[in-house]
CSV table of C-alpha atoms in Angstrom, one decimal:
chain,number,residue,atom,x,y,z
A,1,MET,CA,210.2,185.9,93.8
A,2,SER,CA,213.0,188.7,93.7
A,3,ARG,CA,215.8,187.9,92.0
A,4,PRO,CA,219.3,187.3,93.5
A,5,LEU,CA,221.2,190.6,93.9
A,6,ARG,CA,224.3,190.8,91.7
A,7,LEU,CA,227.8,191.8,92.8
A,8,ALA,CA,231.1,192.5,90.8
A,9,TYR,CA,234.0,192.3,93.2
A,10,LEU,CA,237.2,194.2,91.8
A,11,SER,CA,240.7,193.3,92.9
A,12,LEU,CA,243.6,194.9,91.1
A,13,GLU,CA,245.8,192.9,93.4
A,14,THR,CA,246.3,189.6,91.8
A,15,PRO,CA,244.9,187.1,93.9
A,16,ARG,CA,247.5,184.3,94.7
A,17,PRO,CA,247.3,180.9,96.9
A,18,GLY,CA,248.8,181.5,100.1
A,19,GLN,CA,248.3,185.1,100.4
A,20,ALA,CA,246.0,186.9,102.6
A,21,SER,CA,244.6,189.1,99.8
A,22,GLN,CA,243.3,185.8,98.2
A,23,THR,CA,241.9,184.4,101.4
A,24,HIS,CA,240.0,187.7,102.2
A,25,ILE,CA,238.6,187.8,98.6
A,26,ASP,CA,237.6,184.0,98.9
A,27,GLU,CA,236.0,184.2,102.3
A,28,ILE,CA,234.0,187.5,101.5
A,29,ILE,CA,232.6,185.9,98.0
A,30,ALA,CA,231.9,182.8,100.0
A,31,SER,CA,229.8,184.4,103.0
A,32,LEU,CA,227.8,186.7,100.4
A,33,ARG,CA,227.0,183.6,98.3
A,34,GLU,CA,225.7,182.3,101.8
A,35,HIS,CA,223.3,185.5,101.7
A,36,GLY,CA,222.1,185.0,98.3
A,37,TRP,CA,224.3,187.5,96.3
A,38,ARG,CA,225.5,186.3,92.8
A,39,VAL,CA,229.0,187.6,92.9
A,40,GLU,CA,231.6,187.8,90.2
A,41,LEU,CA,235.4,188.4,90.5
A,42,PHE,CA,237.2,190.5,88.5
A,43,ALA,CA,241.0,190.3,89.4
A,44,THR,CA,244.4,191.0,87.6
A,45,ARG,CA,246.1,187.8,86.7
A,46,GLY,CA,249.8,188.6,86.6
A,47,GLY,CA,252.2,190.9,88.3
A,48,GLY,CA,252.4,191.8,92.1
A,49,ALA,CA,255.3,192.5,94.6
A,50,SER,CA,256.3,189.0,95.1
A,51,THR,CA,256.6,188.0,91.4
A,52,ARG,CA,259.2,191.0,90.9
A,53,SER,CA,257.1,191.9,87.7
A,54,SER,CA,257.2,195.2,85.7
A,55,PHE,CA,255.1,198.2,86.4
A,56,VAL,CA,254.1,198.4,82.5
A,57,ARG,CA,252.9,194.6,83.0
A,58,ARG,CA,250.6,195.4,86.2
A,59,LEU,CA,249.6,198.9,84.4
A,60,MET,CA,248.4,196.6,81.7
A,61,GLY,CA,246.9,194.3,83.8
A,62,TYR,CA,244.8,197.2,85.6
A,63,ALA,CA,243.4,198.6,82.3
A,64,ARG,CA,242.5,194.8,81.0
A,65,THR,CA,240.5,194.1,84.2
A,66,GLN,CA,238.8,197.5,84.6
A,67,ALA,CA,238.1,197.4,81.2
A,68,ALA,CA,236.5,193.9,81.2
A,69,LEU,CA,234.2,195.1,84.2
A,70,GLY,CA,233.1,198.2,82.7
A,71,LYS,CA,231.7,196.4,79.7
A,72,ARG,CA,229.5,194.7,81.6
A,73,LEU,CA,228.5,197.0,84.5
A,74,ARG,CA,224.7,196.7,83.3
A,75,ASP,CA,224.8,193.3,84.4
A,76,PHE,CA,225.3,194.5,88.3
A,77,ASP,CA,223.6,195.9,91.2
A,78,ALA,CA,226.6,197.2,92.8
A,79,VAL,CA,230.5,197.0,92.8
A,80,PHE,CA,232.7,195.9,95.4
A,81,ILE,CA,236.4,197.2,95.2
A,82,ARG,CA,239.3,195.6,97.1
A,83,SER,CA,240.9,199.3,97.8
A,84,HIS,CA,243.4,199.9,95.1
A,85,PHE,CA,245.0,203.5,94.0
A,86,MET,CA,244.4,202.8,90.2
A,87,ALA,CA,240.9,201.4,90.5
A,88,LEU,CA,239.9,205.4,90.0
A,89,PRO,CA,238.7,204.8,86.1
A,90,LEU,CA,236.4,202.1,87.1
A,91,SER,CA,235.2,204.0,90.2
A,92,LEU,CA,234.2,206.7,88.0
A,93,TRP,CA,232.6,204.6,85.3
A,94,ALA,CA,230.3,203.0,87.8
A,95,ARG,CA,229.7,206.4,89.3
A,96,TRP,CA,228.2,207.7,85.6
A,97,ARG,CA,226.1,204.2,85.7
A,98,ASN,CA,224.8,205.1,89.0
A,99,LEU,CA,225.9,201.8,90.2
A,100,PRO,CA,226.5,201.8,94.1
A,101,VAL,CA,230.5,201.5,94.7
A,102,VAL,CA,231.7,200.1,98.0
A,103,HIS,CA,235.6,200.3,99.0
A,104,GLU,CA,236.8,197.5,101.1
A,105,ILE,CA,239.8,199.6,103.2
A,106,ASN,CA,242.9,197.6,104.5
A,107,GLY,CA,245.1,200.6,105.3
A,108,THR,CA,246.0,203.9,104.3
A,109,PRO,CA,247.9,205.5,101.0
A,110,ALA,CA,251.2,205.4,103.2
A,111,ASP,CA,251.3,201.3,102.7
A,112,VAL,CA,252.4,202.2,98.8
A,113,GLY,CA,255.6,203.8,100.3
A,114,VAL,CA,256.5,201.6,103.0
A,115,THR,CA,256.1,198.7,100.6
A,116,TYR,CA,257.7,200.3,97.5
A,117,ARG,CA,260.2,202.6,99.1
A,118,PHE,CA,261.1,204.1,95.6
A,119,LEU,CA,257.5,205.1,95.4
A,120,LYS,CA,257.4,207.1,98.2
A,121,PRO,CA,258.1,210.9,96.7
A,122,PHE,CA,254.9,210.2,94.8
A,123,SER,CA,252.7,209.8,98.1
A,124,PRO,CA,250.6,213.1,97.1
A,125,VAL,CA,249.6,211.7,94.1
A,126,PHE,CA,248.7,208.4,95.4
A,127,SER,CA,246.9,209.9,98.3
A,128,TRP,CA,244.9,212.1,95.7
A,129,LEU,CA,243.6,208.8,93.4
A,130,TYR,CA,242.6,207.2,96.7
A,131,ARG,CA,240.7,210.5,98.1
A,132,ALA,CA,239.0,210.8,94.3
A,133,GLN,CA,237.7,207.2,95.0
A,134,TYR,CA,236.6,207.4,98.4
A,135,ARG,CA,234.5,210.7,98.1
A,136,ARG,CA,232.5,209.3,95.5
A,137,ALA,CA,232.0,205.9,97.1
A,138,ALA,CA,228.3,204.9,98.2
A,139,LEU,CA,229.7,203.0,101.2
A,140,LEU,CA,233.6,202.6,102.6
A,141,LEU,CA,234.2,199.6,104.7
A,142,ALA,CA,237.1,199.7,107.0
A,143,VAL,CA,238.8,196.8,109.3
A,144,THR,CA,239.5,198.8,112.6
A,145,PRO,CA,238.0,201.6,114.4
A,146,GLY,CA,240.9,203.8,113.9
A,147,LEU,CA,240.8,203.3,110.2
A,148,VAL,CA,237.2,204.2,110.0
A,149,ASP,CA,237.9,207.7,111.8
A,150,TRP,CA,240.5,207.9,109.1
A,151,ALA,CA,238.7,207.2,106.4
A,152,ARG,CA,235.7,209.6,107.6
A,153,ARG,CA,238.2,212.4,107.8
A,154,PHE,CA,240.3,211.3,104.4
A,155,ALA,CA,237.1,211.1,102.3
A,156,GLY,CA,235.0,214.1,103.8
A,157,HIS,CA,231.9,212.0,104.6
A,158,HIS,CA,230.5,209.6,107.1
A,159,ARG,CA,229.6,206.7,104.7
A,160,VAL,CA,231.9,205.0,106.5
A,161,SER,CA,231.2,201.5,108.4
A,162,LEU,CA,233.3,199.0,110.6
A,163,VAL,CA,233.9,195.4,109.4
A,164,SER,CA,237.0,193.6,110.8
A,165,ASN,CA,238.6,190.6,109.3
A,166,GLY,CA,237.9,187.0,110.5
A,167,ALA,CA,238.5,183.5,110.2
A,168,ASN,CA,237.1,180.3,108.4
A,169,SER,CA,235.8,178.7,111.6
A,170,ASP,CA,234.7,175.5,109.7
A,171,LEU,CA,238.3,175.0,108.6
A,172,PHE,CA,240.3,176.8,111.2
A,173,LYS,CA,239.6,175.4,114.8
A,174,PRO,CA,241.3,173.4,117.6
A,175,GLU,CA,240.5,170.2,116.6
A,176,GLY,CA,241.6,168.6,113.3
A,177,ALA,CA,244.6,167.2,111.4
A,178,PRO,CA,247.9,167.0,113.6
A,179,SER,CA,250.7,169.3,112.5
A,180,PRO,CA,253.3,167.4,110.2
A,181,ILE,CA,256.1,169.1,111.8
A,182,GLU,CA,257.6,167.3,114.8
A,183,GLY,CA,258.9,168.9,117.9
A,184,ARG,CA,258.5,172.5,119.2
A,185,TYR,CA,258.1,175.5,117.4
A,186,VAL,CA,256.8,179.2,116.9
A,187,ILE,CA,255.0,180.0,113.8
A,188,PHE,CA,254.7,182.9,111.4
A,189,VAL,CA,252.0,182.7,108.5
A,190,GLY,CA,252.0,185.6,106.4
A,191,GLY,CA,253.5,187.9,103.6
A,192,LEU,CA,257.4,188.5,103.9
A,193,VAL,CA,256.4,192.6,103.5
A,194,ALA,CA,258.5,195.4,105.3
A,195,TRP,CA,255.8,196.2,108.3
A,196,HIS,CA,255.3,192.3,109.0
A,197,GLY,CA,258.4,192.3,111.4
A,198,VAL,CA,259.9,189.5,109.2
A,199,GLY,CA,263.8,191.0,110.0
A,200,THR,CA,262.8,191.4,113.9
A,201,MET,CA,261.4,188.0,114.3
A,202,LEU,CA,264.6,186.4,112.8
A,203,ALA,CA,266.9,188.7,115.0
A,204,ALA,CA,264.8,187.3,118.2
A,205,LEU,CA,265.4,183.9,117.0
A,206,LYS,CA,269.2,184.7,117.9
A,207,GLU,CA,268.2,186.3,121.4
A,208,PRO,CA,269.8,184.4,124.2
A,209,SER,CA,266.4,184.1,125.8
A,210,TRP,CA,264.7,182.2,123.2
A,211,PRO,CA,264.9,178.4,124.0
A,212,ALA,CA,267.2,176.7,122.3
A,213,ASP,CA,265.0,173.5,121.3
A,214,LEU,CA,262.4,175.6,119.9
A,215,ARG,CA,262.3,176.3,116.4
A,216,LEU,CA,260.8,179.5,113.9
A,217,VAL,CA,258.2,178.2,111.1
A,218,ILE,CA,258.1,180.8,108.5
A,219,VAL,CA,255.1,179.9,106.2
A,220,GLY,CA,254.8,182.7,103.4
A,221,ASP,CA,256.8,184.8,100.7
A,222,GLY,CA,257.2,188.0,99.6
A,223,ILE,CA,259.7,191.0,98.7
A,224,GLU,CA,261.8,190.5,102.1
A,225,ARG,CA,262.4,187.1,101.2
A,226,ASP,CA,266.0,187.5,101.0
A,227,LYS,CA,266.2,188.3,104.5
A,228,VAL,CA,264.9,184.6,105.4
A,229,GLU,CA,267.0,182.9,102.9
A,230,GLN,CA,270.1,184.6,104.3
A,231,ALA,CA,268.9,183.8,107.8
A,232,LEU,CA,268.5,179.7,106.8
A,233,THR,CA,271.9,178.9,108.1
A,234,ASP,CA,270.6,178.5,111.5
A,235,PRO,CA,269.0,175.5,111.9
A,236,ARG,CA,266.4,175.9,114.1
A,237,LEU,CA,264.7,178.3,111.3
A,238,VAL,CA,262.1,176.2,109.0
A,239,TRP,CA,261.0,177.9,105.8
A,240,LEU,CA,258.0,176.4,104.2
A,241,GLY,CA,257.0,179.2,101.6
A,242,ARG,CA,253.8,179.6,100.4
A,243,GLN,CA,251.2,176.7,101.5
A,244,PRO,CA,247.6,175.9,100.6
A,245,TYR,CA,244.9,177.9,102.5
A,246,ASP,CA,243.9,174.1,103.9
A,247,ALA,CA,247.2,173.1,104.7
A,248,VAL,CA,247.7,176.3,107.5
A,249,PRO,CA,245.5,175.0,110.2
A,250,ALA,CA,247.4,171.7,111.0
A,251,LEU,CA,250.4,173.7,110.9
A,252,LEU,CA,249.2,176.3,113.1
A,253,ARG,CA,247.3,173.8,115.6
A,254,GLY,CA,251.2,172.4,116.2
A,255,ALA,CA,252.7,175.8,117.5
A,256,LEU,CA,253.5,176.8,120.9
A,257,ALA,CA,252.3,180.7,119.8
A,258,ALA,CA,251.7,182.5,116.6
A,259,LEU,CA,254.0,185.7,115.9
A,260,CYS,CA,251.6,188.6,114.7
A,261,VAL,CA,254.4,191.1,115.3
A,262,ILE,CA,253.3,193.9,112.8
A,263,GLU,CA,255.4,197.1,113.0
A,264,ASN,CA,254.6,200.5,112.5
A,265,GLN,CA,256.8,201.7,109.7
A,266,ASP,CA,256.6,205.5,108.7
A,267,GLY,CA,253.2,205.5,111.0
A,268,ARG,CA,251.1,203.0,108.7
A,269,SER,CA,249.9,200.7,111.5
A,270,GLY,CA,249.1,204.0,114.0
A,271,SER,CA,245.2,203.6,112.9
A,272,GLY,CA,245.5,199.9,114.0
A,273,VAL,CA,245.7,196.8,112.3
A,274,ALA,CA,243.5,193.3,112.0
A,275,PRO,CA,245.8,190.9,110.0
A,276,LEU,CA,244.0,187.6,109.1
A,277,LYS,CA,246.8,185.7,110.6
A,278,LEU,CA,245.8,186.7,114.2
A,279,PHE,CA,242.4,185.6,113.8
A,280,GLU,CA,243.2,182.5,112.2
A,281,ALA,CA,245.7,181.6,115.0
A,282,MET,CA,243.1,182.3,117.6
A,283,ALA,CA,240.6,180.2,116.1
A,284,CYS,CA,243.1,177.1,116.0
A,285,GLY,CA,243.4,177.4,119.8
A,286,VAL,CA,247.0,179.2,119.6
A,287,PRO,CA,248.4,181.8,121.8
A,288,VAL,CA,249.6,184.6,119.9
A,289,ILE,CA,252.5,187.2,120.2
A,290,ALA,CA,251.5,190.4,118.8
A,291,SER,CA,252.7,193.8,118.7
A,292,ASP,CA,251.2,196.3,120.9
A,293,LEU,CA,249.3,198.2,118.0
A,294,PRO,CA,245.6,199.6,117.8
A,295,PHE,CA,242.8,197.1,117.6
A,296,GLN,CA,245.1,194.1,117.5
A,297,ALA,CA,246.3,194.6,121.1
A,298,ASP,CA,242.6,195.6,122.3
A,299,LEU,CA,241.6,192.3,121.0
A,300,VAL,CA,244.5,190.6,122.5
A,301,ARG,CA,243.8,192.0,125.8
A,302,ASN,CA,240.4,191.9,125.8
A,303,ALA,CA,239.9,188.1,124.5
A,304,ASP,CA,243.1,186.8,127.0
A,305,ALA,CA,244.2,185.4,124.2
A,306,GLY,CA,248.2,186.2,124.0
A,307,VAL,CA,251.0,188.3,124.9
A,308,LEU,CA,251.8,191.7,123.6
A,309,VAL,CA,254.9,193.1,123.1
A,310,PRO,CA,256.4,196.5,121.7
A,311,PRO,CA,256.8,196.9,118.1
A,312,ALA,CA,259.9,196.2,116.5
A,313,ALA,CA,261.4,194.6,119.8
A,314,ALA,CA,263.3,191.4,119.1
A,315,SER,CA,264.1,191.0,122.8
A,316,ALA,CA,260.5,191.3,123.9
A,317,ILE,CA,259.5,188.8,121.4
A,318,ALA,CA,262.3,186.1,122.6
A,319,SER,CA,261.0,186.9,126.1
A,320,ALA,CA,257.5,186.2,125.3
A,321,VAL,CA,258.4,182.8,123.6
A,322,LYS,CA,260.2,182.0,126.2
A,323,SER,CA,257.5,182.6,129.0
A,324,LEU,CA,254.8,180.9,127.2
A,325,SER,CA,257.4,177.8,126.8
A,326,SER,CA,257.8,177.5,130.5
A,327,ALA,CA,254.3,177.9,131.2
A,328,PRO,CA,252.3,175.2,128.9
A,329,ASP,CA,249.0,175.3,131.4
A,330,LYS,CA,249.0,179.2,130.5
A,331,ALA,CA,249.7,178.5,126.7
A,332,GLN,CA,246.9,176.5,126.9
A,333,LEU,CA,244.3,178.7,128.5
A,334,LEU,CA,245.2,181.8,125.9
A,335,GLY,CA,244.6,179.7,123.0
A,336,ARG,CA,241.1,178.4,124.4
A,337,ASN,CA,240.2,181.7,125.1
A,338,GLY,CA,241.0,183.0,121.5
A,339,ALA,CA,239.3,179.8,119.8
A,340,ALA,CA,236.3,181.0,121.8
A,341,TYR,CA,236.3,184.6,120.7
A,342,VAL,CA,236.7,183.8,116.9
A,343,ALA,CA,233.7,181.3,117.4
A,344,ARG,CA,231.4,183.9,119.2
A,345,GLU,CA,232.2,186.9,117.4
A,346,ALA,CA,234.8,187.1,114.4
A,347,SER,CA,233.9,183.9,111.9
A,348,TRP,CA,233.3,184.8,108.3
A,349,HIS,CA,229.8,183.6,108.7
A,350,GLN,CA,229.6,186.8,110.8
A,351,ARG,CA,231.3,188.9,108.9
A,352,GLY,CA,229.3,187.9,105.9
A,353,ARG,CA,226.2,189.0,107.6
A,354,GLU,CA,227.6,192.1,108.3
A,355,ILE,CA,228.5,192.9,104.8
A,356,ASP,CA,225.2,191.5,103.5
A,357,ARG,CA,223.1,194.1,105.5
A,358,LEU,CA,225.2,197.1,104.7
A,359,LEU,CA,225.5,196.3,100.9
A,360,ARG,CA,221.6,196.1,100.4
A,361,SER,CA,221.4,199.4,102.5
A,362,ALA,CA,223.6,201.1,100.3
A,363,ILE,CA,221.4,199.5,97.2
A,364,SER,CA,218.3,201.2,98.6
A,365,GLN,CA,219.3,204.3,98.8
């Protein structure tokens, strides 16, 4: 009987409860373990934009985490990296030891300059760091077709496959505990970062077309928390901060709709977006109000699971909220369509099968 394959998972983005990055990491590891892999996570333990820690502290964390994994590379059959510009040392180290390295790509190097504006002048450096890793990779996994095309051009090879995000269909489903929040509300679940449209959804709440009896519930934290704190003078705004992963489904189930109003700042979303929040809301049977961006819009349109709005359009968000509020039967139908789509095509069980097949193929080459 052959031994289980062993995978080292490297994340230089500190996993934190309530953040999409931790959800993504946990779900991929769990799904691969279902397929017989032995997976060990190597992740930084401190820092990150939401904690406002110093860059020096983060650099030290990057070095310690990669050194810990580097010393144990002989214990693994492959290395899976959640794409990060500072992972180049480990990428080269693993390549030198002839270990296949797989990078999971959720965005382009432009994301760094969007999140940290003061780093934007250094974009060419970040691009070089990413390209140096991607060119040497055994396999690149991208979450949208647009990112697949971009990665092939950027890396200069075709060892790129599409594996999108998904939802934990055992946890996120229409049936389950009711919401602890009473009354009618629309919900946003996610990081409070620039491209998630935090300012735009807060502006939508002030639009005349936003129903007066409908609240906006925000679940999450991040570098744009100041905008939310300043808007709390509006009694219709409820900010819950980060919530435990298993508490989110009930909050979603009670909502009239879920906001996925990602914006295209500096072109960072032009290659498509596939946010976890979209799949999880759909899995709970909640209609989504989503910005009209590649992949996300195609998915919502094809599944008939929500309403599309132009990016960064507060009035359009408010109008969509009003439309769903005044047509509850339609809202319920859109929600059922979304839940059926996720159960059929986008659970983490299905994503795990895809990643398992691709990893085994990369190792065998």
